[in-house]
Short mmCIF file of C-alpha atoms and ligand atoms in Angstrom, two decimals:
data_model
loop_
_atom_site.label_atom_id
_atom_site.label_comp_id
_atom_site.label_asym_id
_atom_site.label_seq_id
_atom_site.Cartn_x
_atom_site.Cartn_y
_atom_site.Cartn_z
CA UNK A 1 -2.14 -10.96 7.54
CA UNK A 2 -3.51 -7.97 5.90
CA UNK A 3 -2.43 -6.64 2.07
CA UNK A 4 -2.23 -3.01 2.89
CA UNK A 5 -1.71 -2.21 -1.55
CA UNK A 6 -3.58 -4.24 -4.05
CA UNK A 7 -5.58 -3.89 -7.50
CA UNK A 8 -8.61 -5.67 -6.64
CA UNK A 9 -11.63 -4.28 -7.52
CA UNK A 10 -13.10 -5.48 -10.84
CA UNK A 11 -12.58 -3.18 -13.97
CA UNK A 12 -11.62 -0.02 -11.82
CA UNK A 13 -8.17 0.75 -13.18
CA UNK A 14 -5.12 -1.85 -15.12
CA UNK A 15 -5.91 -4.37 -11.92
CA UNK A 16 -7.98 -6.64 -12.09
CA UNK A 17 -10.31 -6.36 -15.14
CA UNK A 18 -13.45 -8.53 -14.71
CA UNK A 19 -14.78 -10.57 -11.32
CA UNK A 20 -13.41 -13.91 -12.60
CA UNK A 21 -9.71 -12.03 -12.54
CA UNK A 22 -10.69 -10.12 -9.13
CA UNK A 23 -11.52 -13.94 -7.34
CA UNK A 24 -8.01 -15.13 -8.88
CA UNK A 25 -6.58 -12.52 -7.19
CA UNK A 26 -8.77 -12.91 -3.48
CA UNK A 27 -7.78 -16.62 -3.89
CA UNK A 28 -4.09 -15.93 -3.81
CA UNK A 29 -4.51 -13.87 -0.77
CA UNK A 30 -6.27 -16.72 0.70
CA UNK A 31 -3.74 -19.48 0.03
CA UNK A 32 -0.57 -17.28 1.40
CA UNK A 33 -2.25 -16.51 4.32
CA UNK A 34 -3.59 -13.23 3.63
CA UNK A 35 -6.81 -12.89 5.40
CA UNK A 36 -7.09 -9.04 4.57
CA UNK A 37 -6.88 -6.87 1.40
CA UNK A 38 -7.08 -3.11 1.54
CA UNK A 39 -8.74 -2.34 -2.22
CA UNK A 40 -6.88 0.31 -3.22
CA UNK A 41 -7.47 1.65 -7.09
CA UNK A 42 -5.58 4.22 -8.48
CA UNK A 43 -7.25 7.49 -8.22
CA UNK A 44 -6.19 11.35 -8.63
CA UNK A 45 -7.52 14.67 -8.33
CA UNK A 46 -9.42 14.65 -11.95
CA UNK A 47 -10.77 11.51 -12.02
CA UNK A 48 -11.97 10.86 -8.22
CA UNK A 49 -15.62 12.16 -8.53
CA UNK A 50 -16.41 9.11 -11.21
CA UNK A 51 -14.33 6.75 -9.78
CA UNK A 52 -16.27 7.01 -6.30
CA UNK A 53 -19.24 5.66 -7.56
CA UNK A 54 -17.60 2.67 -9.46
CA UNK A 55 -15.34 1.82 -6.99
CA UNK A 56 -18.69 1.78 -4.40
CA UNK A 57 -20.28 -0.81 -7.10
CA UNK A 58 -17.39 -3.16 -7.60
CA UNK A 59 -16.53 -3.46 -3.80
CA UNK A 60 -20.01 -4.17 -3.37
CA UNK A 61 -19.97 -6.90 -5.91
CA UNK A 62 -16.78 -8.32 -4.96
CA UNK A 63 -17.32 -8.27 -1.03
CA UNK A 64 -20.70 -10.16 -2.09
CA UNK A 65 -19.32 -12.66 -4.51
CA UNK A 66 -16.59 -13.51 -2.15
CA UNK A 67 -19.08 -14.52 0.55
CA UNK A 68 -21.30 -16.56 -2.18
CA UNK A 69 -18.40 -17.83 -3.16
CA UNK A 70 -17.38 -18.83 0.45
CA UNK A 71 -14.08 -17.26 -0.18
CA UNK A 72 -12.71 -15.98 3.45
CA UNK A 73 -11.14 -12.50 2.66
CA UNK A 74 -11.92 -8.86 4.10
CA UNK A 75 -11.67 -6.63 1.70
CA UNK A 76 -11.54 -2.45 3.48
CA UNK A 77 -11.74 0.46 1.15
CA UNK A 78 -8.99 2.48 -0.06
CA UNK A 79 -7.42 3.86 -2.75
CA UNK A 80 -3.62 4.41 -3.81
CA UNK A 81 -3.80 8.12 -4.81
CA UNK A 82 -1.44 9.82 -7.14
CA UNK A 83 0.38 13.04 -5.27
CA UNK A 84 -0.46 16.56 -6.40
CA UNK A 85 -0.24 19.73 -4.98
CA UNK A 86 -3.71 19.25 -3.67
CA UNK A 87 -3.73 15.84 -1.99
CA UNK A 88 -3.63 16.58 1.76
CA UNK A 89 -7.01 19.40 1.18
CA UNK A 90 -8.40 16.24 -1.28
CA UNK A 91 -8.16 13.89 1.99
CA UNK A 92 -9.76 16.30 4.03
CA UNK A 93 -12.92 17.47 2.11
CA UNK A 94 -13.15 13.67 0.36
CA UNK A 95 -12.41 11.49 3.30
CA UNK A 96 -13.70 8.44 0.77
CA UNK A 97 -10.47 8.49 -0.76
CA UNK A 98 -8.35 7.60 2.80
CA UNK A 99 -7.71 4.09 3.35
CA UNK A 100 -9.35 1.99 5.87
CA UNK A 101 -13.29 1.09 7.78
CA UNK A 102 -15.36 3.89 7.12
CA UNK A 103 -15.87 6.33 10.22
CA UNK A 104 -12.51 5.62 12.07
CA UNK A 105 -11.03 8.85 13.15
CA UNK A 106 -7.08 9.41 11.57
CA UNK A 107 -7.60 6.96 8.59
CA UNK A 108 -4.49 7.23 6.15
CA UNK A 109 -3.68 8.59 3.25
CA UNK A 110 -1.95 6.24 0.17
CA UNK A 111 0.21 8.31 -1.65
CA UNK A 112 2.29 7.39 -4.53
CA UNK A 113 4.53 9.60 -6.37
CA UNK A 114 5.61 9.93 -9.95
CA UNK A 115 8.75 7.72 -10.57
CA UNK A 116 11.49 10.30 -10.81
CA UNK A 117 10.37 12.40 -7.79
CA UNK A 118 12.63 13.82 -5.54
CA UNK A 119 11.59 11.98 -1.82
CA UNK A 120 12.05 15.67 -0.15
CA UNK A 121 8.83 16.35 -1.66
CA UNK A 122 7.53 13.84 0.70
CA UNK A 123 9.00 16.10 3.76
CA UNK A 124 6.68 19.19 2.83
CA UNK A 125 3.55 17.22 2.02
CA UNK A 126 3.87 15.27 5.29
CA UNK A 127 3.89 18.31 7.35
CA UNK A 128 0.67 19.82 5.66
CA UNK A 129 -0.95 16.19 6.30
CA UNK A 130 0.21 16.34 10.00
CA UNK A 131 -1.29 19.69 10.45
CA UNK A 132 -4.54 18.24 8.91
CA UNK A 133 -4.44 15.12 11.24
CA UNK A 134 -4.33 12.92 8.34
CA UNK A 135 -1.51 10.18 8.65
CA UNK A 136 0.62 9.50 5.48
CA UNK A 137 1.50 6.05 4.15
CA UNK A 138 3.84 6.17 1.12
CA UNK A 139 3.47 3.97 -1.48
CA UNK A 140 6.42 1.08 -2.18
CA UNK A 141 9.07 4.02 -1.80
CA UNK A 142 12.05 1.01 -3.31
CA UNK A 143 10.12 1.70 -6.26
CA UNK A 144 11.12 5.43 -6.87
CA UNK A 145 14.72 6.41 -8.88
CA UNK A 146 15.97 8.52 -6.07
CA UNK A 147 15.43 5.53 -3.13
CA UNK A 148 18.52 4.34 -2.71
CA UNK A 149 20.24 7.93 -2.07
CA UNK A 150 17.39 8.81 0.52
CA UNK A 151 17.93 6.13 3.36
CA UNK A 152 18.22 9.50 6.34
CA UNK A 153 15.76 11.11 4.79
CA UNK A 154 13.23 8.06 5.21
CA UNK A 155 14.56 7.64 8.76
CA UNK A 156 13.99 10.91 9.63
CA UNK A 157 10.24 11.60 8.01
CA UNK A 158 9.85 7.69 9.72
CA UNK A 159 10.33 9.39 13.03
CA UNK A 160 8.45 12.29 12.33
CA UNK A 161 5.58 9.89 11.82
CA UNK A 162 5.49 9.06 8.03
CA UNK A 163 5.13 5.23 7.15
CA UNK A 164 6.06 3.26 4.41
CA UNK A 165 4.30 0.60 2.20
CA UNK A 166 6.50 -1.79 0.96
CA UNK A 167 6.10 -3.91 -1.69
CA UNK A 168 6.46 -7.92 -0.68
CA UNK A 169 8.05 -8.94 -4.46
CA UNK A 170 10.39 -5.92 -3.76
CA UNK A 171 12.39 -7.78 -0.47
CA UNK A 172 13.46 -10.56 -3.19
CA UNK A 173 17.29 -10.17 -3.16
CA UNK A 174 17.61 -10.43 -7.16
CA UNK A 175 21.64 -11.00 -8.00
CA UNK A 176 21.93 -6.88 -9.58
CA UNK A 177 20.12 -5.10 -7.12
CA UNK A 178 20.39 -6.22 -3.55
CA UNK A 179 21.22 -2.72 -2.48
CA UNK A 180 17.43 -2.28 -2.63
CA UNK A 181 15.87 -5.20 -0.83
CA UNK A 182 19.14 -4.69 1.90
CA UNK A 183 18.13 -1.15 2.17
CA UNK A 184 14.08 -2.08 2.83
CA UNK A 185 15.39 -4.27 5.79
CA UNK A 186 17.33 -1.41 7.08
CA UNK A 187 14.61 0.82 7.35
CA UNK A 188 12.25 -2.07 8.71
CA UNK A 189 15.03 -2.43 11.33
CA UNK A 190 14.73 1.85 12.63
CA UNK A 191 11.32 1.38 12.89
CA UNK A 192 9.42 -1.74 12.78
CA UNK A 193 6.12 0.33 14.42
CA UNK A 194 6.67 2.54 10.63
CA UNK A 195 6.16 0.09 8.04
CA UNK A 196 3.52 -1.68 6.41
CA UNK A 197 3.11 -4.82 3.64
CA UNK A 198 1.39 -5.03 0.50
CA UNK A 199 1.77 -7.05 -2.40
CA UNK A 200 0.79 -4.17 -5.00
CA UNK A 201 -0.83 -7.17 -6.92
CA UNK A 202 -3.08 -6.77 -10.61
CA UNK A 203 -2.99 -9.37 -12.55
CA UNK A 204 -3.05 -13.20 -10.94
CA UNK A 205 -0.43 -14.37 -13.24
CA UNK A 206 1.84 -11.31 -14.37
CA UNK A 207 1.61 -9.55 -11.02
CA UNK A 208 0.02 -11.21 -8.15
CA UNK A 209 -1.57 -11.44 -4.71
CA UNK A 210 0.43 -12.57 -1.91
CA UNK A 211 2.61 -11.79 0.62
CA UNK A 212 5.64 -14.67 0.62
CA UNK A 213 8.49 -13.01 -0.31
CA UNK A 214 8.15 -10.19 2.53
CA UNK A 215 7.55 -12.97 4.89
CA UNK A 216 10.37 -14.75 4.32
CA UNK A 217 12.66 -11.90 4.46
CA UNK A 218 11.38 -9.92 7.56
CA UNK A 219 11.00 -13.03 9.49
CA UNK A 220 14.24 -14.48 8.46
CA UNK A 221 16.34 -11.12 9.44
CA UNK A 222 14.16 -10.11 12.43
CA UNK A 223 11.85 -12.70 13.64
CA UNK A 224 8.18 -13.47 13.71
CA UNK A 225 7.66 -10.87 15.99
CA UNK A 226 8.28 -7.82 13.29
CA UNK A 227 6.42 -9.62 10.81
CA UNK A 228 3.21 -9.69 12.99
CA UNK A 229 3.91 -6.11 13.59
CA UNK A 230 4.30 -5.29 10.28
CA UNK A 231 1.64 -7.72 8.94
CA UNK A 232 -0.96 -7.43 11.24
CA UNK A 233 -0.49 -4.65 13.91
CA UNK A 234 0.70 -1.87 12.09
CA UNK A 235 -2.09 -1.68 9.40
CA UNK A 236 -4.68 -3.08 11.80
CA UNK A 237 -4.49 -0.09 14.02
CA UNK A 238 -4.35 2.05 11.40
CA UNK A 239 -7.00 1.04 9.38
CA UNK A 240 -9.24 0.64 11.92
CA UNK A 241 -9.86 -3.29 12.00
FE1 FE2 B 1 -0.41 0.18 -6.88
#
């Protein structure tokens, strides 16, 4: 299973703050079956040029510590970048900041949007990715005020080739809000080739690896075969694994 969102990389951003926390964090993957971890920091257009170099260093040191550590997770670059009015040019002169193996033409861009955005935003800034050739992969879109009021709109930028991240604590049907997780199945049921897993994980104990929950809930309401996809193909083929 790959982890397509997740705060990894030692003292990059409010993830994971030292190594020790980081190999928490890889060993959670590990034990829920994760086998894959996109490291994806939180970057924007201001601070990308130092973050580059530190997030180069810490992948480095984590990738190595997790073999001398014999701990048996992939971890693929990325980064979860905050939208601007700039982010589709950023992706194209700064291909570092797309997600997935270095060198594989049509990697994706991890967007995530200020809380209170309107999701029709989303529309225009997929349409000046398309025309850039760079595919778009929102960021847990439950997670954003206007969600439950945009369940066409998501259908409709899914077909026109948009894909969304969910997050896998996100699917837990909690007793006030199961409009939310109900509404995350719907749209996994449209279009199952559209969506992608991730646990969004930073801290080992307050927020952590993993993806159980989604699991559980895709497989339940659509079978094993939609998890894979959702799990495994989907991001495979889009990161380039
Ligand atoms: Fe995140």
């Amino acid at each position: 299973m790959i982890d397509f969102h997740c705060h990894i990389l030692p003292g990059i951003d409010d993830g994971a703050q030292n190594l020790e926390k980081s190999l928490a964090l890889a060993r959670q993957c590990v034990n829920s079956g994760v086998d894959t971890v996109v490291a994806t920091p939180h970057g924007h257009g201001s601070v990308f040029e130092t973050l580059l170099p530190r997030r180069a260093e810490a992948f480095k040191l984590l990738s190595e510590t997790l073999v001398k550590e014999d701990i048996p997770l992939k971890l693929c670059p990325g980064m979860e970048y905050f939208a601007d009015g700039h982010s589709v040019d950023m992706a194209v002169a700064h291909p570092e900041i797309l997600c997935g193996v270095p060198g594989t033409p049509n990697r994706p861009l991890l967007l995530e949007l200020s809380i209170d955005m309107d999701l029709h935003f989303v529309a225009d800034l997929l349409f000046m990715a398309q025309l850039k050739g760079v595919p778009l992969v929102l960021a847990h879109p439950e997670r954003y005020k206007n969600f439950r009021k945009s369940f066409d709109l998501l259908c409709e930028l899914m077909d026109k080739g948009l894909v969304l991240q969910f997050n896998s604590e996100d699917f837990h049907k909690s007793f006030f809000n199961r409009a939310i997780p109900n509404m995350m199945l719907a749209l996994v049921d449209h279009d199952p080739t559209r969506v992608v897993v991730g646990s969004d994980a930073h801290d080992a104990e307050e927020r952590p690896a993993g993806l159980e929950v989604a699991m559980e809930n895709v497989s339940k309401a659509f079978g094993k075969a939609v998890w894979e996809r959702v799990s495994q193909q989907n991001p495979a083929e889009l990161l380039g694994l």
